[in-house]
CSV table of C-alpha atoms and ligand atoms in Angstrom, one decimal:
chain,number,residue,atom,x,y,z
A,1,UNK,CA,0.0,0.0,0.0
A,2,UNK,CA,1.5,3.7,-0.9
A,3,UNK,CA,2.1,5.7,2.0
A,4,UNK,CA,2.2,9.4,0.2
A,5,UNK,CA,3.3,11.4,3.5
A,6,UNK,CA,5.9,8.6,3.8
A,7,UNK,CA,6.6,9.2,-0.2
A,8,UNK,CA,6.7,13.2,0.1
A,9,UNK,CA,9.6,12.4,3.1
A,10,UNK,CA,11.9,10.2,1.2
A,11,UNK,CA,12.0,12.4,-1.9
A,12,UNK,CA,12.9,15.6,-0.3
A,13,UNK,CA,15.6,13.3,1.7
A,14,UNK,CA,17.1,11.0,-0.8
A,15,UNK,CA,19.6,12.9,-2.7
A,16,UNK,CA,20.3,12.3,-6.6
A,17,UNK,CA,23.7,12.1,-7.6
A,18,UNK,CA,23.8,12.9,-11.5
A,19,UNK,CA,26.4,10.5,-13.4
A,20,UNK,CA,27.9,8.8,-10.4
A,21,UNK,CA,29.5,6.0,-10.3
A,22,UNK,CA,29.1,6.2,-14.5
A,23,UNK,CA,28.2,8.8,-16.7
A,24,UNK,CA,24.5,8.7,-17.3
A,25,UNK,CA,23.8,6.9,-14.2
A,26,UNK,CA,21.7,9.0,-11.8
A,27,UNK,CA,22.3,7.5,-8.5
A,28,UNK,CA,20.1,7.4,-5.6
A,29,UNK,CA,21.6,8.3,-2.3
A,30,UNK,CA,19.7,7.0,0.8
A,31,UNK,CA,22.1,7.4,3.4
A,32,UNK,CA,20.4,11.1,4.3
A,33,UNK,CA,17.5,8.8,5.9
A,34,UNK,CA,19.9,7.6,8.5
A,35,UNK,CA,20.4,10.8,9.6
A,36,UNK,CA,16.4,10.9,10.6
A,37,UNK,CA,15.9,8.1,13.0
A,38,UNK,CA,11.9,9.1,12.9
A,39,UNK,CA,11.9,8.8,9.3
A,40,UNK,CA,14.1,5.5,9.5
A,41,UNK,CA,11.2,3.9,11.9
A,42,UNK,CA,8.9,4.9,9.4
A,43,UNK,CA,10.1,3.1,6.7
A,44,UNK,CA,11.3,0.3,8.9
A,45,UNK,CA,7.1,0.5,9.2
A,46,UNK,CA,5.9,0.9,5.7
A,47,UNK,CA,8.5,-2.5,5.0
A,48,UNK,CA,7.4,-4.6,8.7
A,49,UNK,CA,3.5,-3.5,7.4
A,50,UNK,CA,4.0,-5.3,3.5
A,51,UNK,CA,5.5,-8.7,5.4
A,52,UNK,CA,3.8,-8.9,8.7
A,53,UNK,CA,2.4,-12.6,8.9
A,54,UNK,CA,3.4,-13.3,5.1
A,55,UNK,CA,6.7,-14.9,5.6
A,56,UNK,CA,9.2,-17.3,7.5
A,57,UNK,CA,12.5,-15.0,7.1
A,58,UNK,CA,14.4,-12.2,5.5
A,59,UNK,CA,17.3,-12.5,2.9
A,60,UNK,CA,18.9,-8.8,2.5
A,61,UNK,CA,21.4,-8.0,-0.7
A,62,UNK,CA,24.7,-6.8,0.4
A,63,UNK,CA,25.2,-4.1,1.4
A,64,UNK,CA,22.1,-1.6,1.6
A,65,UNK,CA,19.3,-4.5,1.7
A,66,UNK,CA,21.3,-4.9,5.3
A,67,UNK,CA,20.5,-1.5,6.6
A,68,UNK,CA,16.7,-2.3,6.5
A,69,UNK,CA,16.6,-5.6,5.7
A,70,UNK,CA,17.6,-6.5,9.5
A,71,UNK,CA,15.4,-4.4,11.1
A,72,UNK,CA,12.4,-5.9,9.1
A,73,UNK,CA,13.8,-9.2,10.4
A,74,UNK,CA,13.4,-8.4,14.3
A,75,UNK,CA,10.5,-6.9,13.9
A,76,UNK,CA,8.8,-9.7,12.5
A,77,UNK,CA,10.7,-12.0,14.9
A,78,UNK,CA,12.0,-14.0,11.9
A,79,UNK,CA,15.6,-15.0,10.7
A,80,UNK,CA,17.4,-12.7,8.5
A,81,UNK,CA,20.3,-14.0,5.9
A,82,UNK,CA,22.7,-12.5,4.3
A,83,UNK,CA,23.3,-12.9,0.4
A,84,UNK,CA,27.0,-11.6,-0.3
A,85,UNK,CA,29.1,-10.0,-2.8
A,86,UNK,CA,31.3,-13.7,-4.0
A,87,UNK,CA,34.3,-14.4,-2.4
A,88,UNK,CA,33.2,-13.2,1.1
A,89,UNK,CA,31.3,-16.1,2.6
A,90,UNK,CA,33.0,-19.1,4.1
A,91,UNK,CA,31.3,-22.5,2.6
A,92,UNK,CA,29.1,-24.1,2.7
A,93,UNK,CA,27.6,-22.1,0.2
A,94,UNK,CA,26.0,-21.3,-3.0
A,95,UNK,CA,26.7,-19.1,-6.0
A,96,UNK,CA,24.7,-17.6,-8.4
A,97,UNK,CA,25.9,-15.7,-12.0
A,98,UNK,CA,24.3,-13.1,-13.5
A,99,UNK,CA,25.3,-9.9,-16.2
A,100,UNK,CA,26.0,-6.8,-15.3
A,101,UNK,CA,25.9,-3.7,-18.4
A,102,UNK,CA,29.1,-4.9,-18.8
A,103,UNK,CA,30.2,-7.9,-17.5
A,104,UNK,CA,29.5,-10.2,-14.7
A,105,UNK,CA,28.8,-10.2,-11.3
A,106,UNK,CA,28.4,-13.3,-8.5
A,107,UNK,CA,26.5,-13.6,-5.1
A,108,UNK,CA,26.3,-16.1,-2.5
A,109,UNK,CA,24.9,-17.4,0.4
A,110,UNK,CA,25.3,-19.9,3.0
A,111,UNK,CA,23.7,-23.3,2.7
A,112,UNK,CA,21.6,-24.4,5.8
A,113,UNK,CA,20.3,-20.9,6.8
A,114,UNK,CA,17.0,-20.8,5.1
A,115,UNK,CA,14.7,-24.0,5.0
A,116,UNK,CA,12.7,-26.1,2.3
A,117,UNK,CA,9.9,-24.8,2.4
A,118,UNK,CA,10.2,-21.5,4.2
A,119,UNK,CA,8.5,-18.2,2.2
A,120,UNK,CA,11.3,-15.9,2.0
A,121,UNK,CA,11.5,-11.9,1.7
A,122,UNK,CA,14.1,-10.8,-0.6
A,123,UNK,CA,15.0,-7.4,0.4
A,124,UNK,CA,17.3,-4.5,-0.8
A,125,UNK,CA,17.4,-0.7,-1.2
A,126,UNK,CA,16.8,-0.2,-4.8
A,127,UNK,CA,15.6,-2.2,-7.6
A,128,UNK,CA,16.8,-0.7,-11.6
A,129,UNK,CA,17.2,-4.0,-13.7
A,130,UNK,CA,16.5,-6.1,-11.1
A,131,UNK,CA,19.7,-8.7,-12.2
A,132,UNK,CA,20.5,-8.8,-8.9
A,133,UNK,CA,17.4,-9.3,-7.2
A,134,UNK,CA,16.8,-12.4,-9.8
A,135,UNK,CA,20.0,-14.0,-9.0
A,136,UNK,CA,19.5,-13.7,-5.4
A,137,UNK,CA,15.7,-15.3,-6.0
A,138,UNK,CA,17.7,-18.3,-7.3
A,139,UNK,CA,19.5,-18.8,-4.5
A,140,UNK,CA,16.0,-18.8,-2.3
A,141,UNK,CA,14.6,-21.3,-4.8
A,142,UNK,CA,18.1,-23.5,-4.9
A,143,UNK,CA,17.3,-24.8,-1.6
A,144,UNK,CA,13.8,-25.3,-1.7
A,145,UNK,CA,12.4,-22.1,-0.3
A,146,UNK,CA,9.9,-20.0,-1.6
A,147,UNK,CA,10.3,-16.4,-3.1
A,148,UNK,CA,6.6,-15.3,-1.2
A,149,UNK,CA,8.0,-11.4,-1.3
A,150,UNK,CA,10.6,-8.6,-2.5
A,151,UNK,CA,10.3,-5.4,-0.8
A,152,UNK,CA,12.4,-2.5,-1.9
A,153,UNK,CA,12.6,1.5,-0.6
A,154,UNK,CA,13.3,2.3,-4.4
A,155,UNK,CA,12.4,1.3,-7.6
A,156,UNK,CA,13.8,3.1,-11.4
A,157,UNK,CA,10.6,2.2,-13.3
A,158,UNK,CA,12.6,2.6,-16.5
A,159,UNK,CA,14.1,-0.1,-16.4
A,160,UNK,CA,11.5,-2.5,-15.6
A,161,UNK,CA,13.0,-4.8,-12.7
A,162,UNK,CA,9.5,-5.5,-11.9
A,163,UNK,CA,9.0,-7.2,-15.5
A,164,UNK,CA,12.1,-9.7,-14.5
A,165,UNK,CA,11.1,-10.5,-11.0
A,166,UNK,CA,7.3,-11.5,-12.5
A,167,UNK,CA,9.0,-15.6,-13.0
A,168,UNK,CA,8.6,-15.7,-9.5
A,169,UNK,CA,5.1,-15.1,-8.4
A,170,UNK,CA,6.1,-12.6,-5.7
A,171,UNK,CA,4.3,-9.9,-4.4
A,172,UNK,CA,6.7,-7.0,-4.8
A,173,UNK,CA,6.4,-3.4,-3.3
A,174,UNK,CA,8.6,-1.0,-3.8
A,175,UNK,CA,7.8,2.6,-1.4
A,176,UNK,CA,9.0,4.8,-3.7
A,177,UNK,CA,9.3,5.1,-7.8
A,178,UNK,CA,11.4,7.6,-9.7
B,201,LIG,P1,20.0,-4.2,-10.5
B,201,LIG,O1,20.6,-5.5,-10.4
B,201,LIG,O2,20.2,-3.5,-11.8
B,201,LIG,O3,18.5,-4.2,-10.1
B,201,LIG,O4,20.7,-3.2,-9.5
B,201,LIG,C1,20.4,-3.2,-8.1
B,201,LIG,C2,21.6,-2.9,-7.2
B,201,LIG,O5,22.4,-1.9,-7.7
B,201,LIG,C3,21.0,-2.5,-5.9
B,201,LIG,O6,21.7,-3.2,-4.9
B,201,LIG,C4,21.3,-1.0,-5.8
B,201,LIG,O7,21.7,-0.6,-4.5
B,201,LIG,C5,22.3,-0.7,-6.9
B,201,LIG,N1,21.9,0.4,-7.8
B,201,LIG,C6,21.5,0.3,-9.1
B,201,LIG,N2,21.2,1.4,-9.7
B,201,LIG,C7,21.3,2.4,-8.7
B,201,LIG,C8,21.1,3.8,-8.6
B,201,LIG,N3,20.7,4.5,-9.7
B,201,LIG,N4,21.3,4.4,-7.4
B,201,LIG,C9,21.7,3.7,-6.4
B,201,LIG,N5,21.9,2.4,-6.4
B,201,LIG,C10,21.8,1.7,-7.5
């Protein structure tokens, strides 16, 4: 559900960064919000309101997805798990591929930590192509979990991340669209 006063906060607090880390890139910078602990709880909230009762853990992208994604976590009282950046993890664990604009990229997670059988969040900070998001959904799915949710603070309609995370069957809800 869209929270507009919630909305109207974030954008006059996230700052965009034109052409950074690229040019052409506009880059969204939410690290303004943890200057605001008020505004912090209310999107740790908005995020806690979208899972409450709808899943068995959290699995937060590295590294934004852990600034909320954790918070979620305890207050829904279930596990949270971190997928990581490859080469960062000691085993046992599991790796996924996926393309970046140019090149590749890898992520992992540890075996064991999620269940068969468990719904799953998959959280982060932003969605744009949503590569990374899918590759992390694989992981979930890997081991026998279910990809029940992704939640996101941000999402670049552009470029259509929603279209790629459809495969899943997910309910997906992003707080705020640029
Ligand atoms: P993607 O795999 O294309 O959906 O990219 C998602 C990941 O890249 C997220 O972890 C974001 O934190 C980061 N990201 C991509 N585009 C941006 C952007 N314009 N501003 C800030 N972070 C971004």
């Amino acid at each position: 559900m869209k929270n507009p006063e919630l909305i109207q906060k974030l954008e006059n607090t996230i700052e965009n960064i034109p052409d950074f880390p690229k040019p052409g890139i506009q880059f969204k910078d939410i690290t303004p919000i943890f200057l605001n602990p008020k505004l912090y709880e209310d999107v740790i909230a908005d995020l806690v309101s979208f899972s409450r009762g709808k899943v068995d853990a959290v699995c937060g992208i590295e590294s934004r997805g852990y600034l909320f994604g954790i918070a979620v976590a305890v207050a829904l009282e279930v596990p949270f798990i971190l997928i990581r950046k490859a080469g960062k993890l000691p085993p046992p664990f599991i790796s996924e591929k996926y393309d970046l604009e140019y090149g590749s990229a890898e992520i992992e997670m540890r075996t064991g930590q999620i269940k068969p059988g468990q719904r799953i969040l998959i959280h982060d900070d932003l969605l744009a192509t949503g590569g990374t998001t899918e590759a992390a959904a694989k992981l979930v799915e890997k081991q026998g979990a279910e990809v029940a949710q992704f939640s996101f603070l941000i999402g670049l309609r552009d470029l259509h991340g929603e279209e790629r995370l459809k495969q899943f069957n997910a309910d997906v809800h992003t707080i705020l669209e640029y």
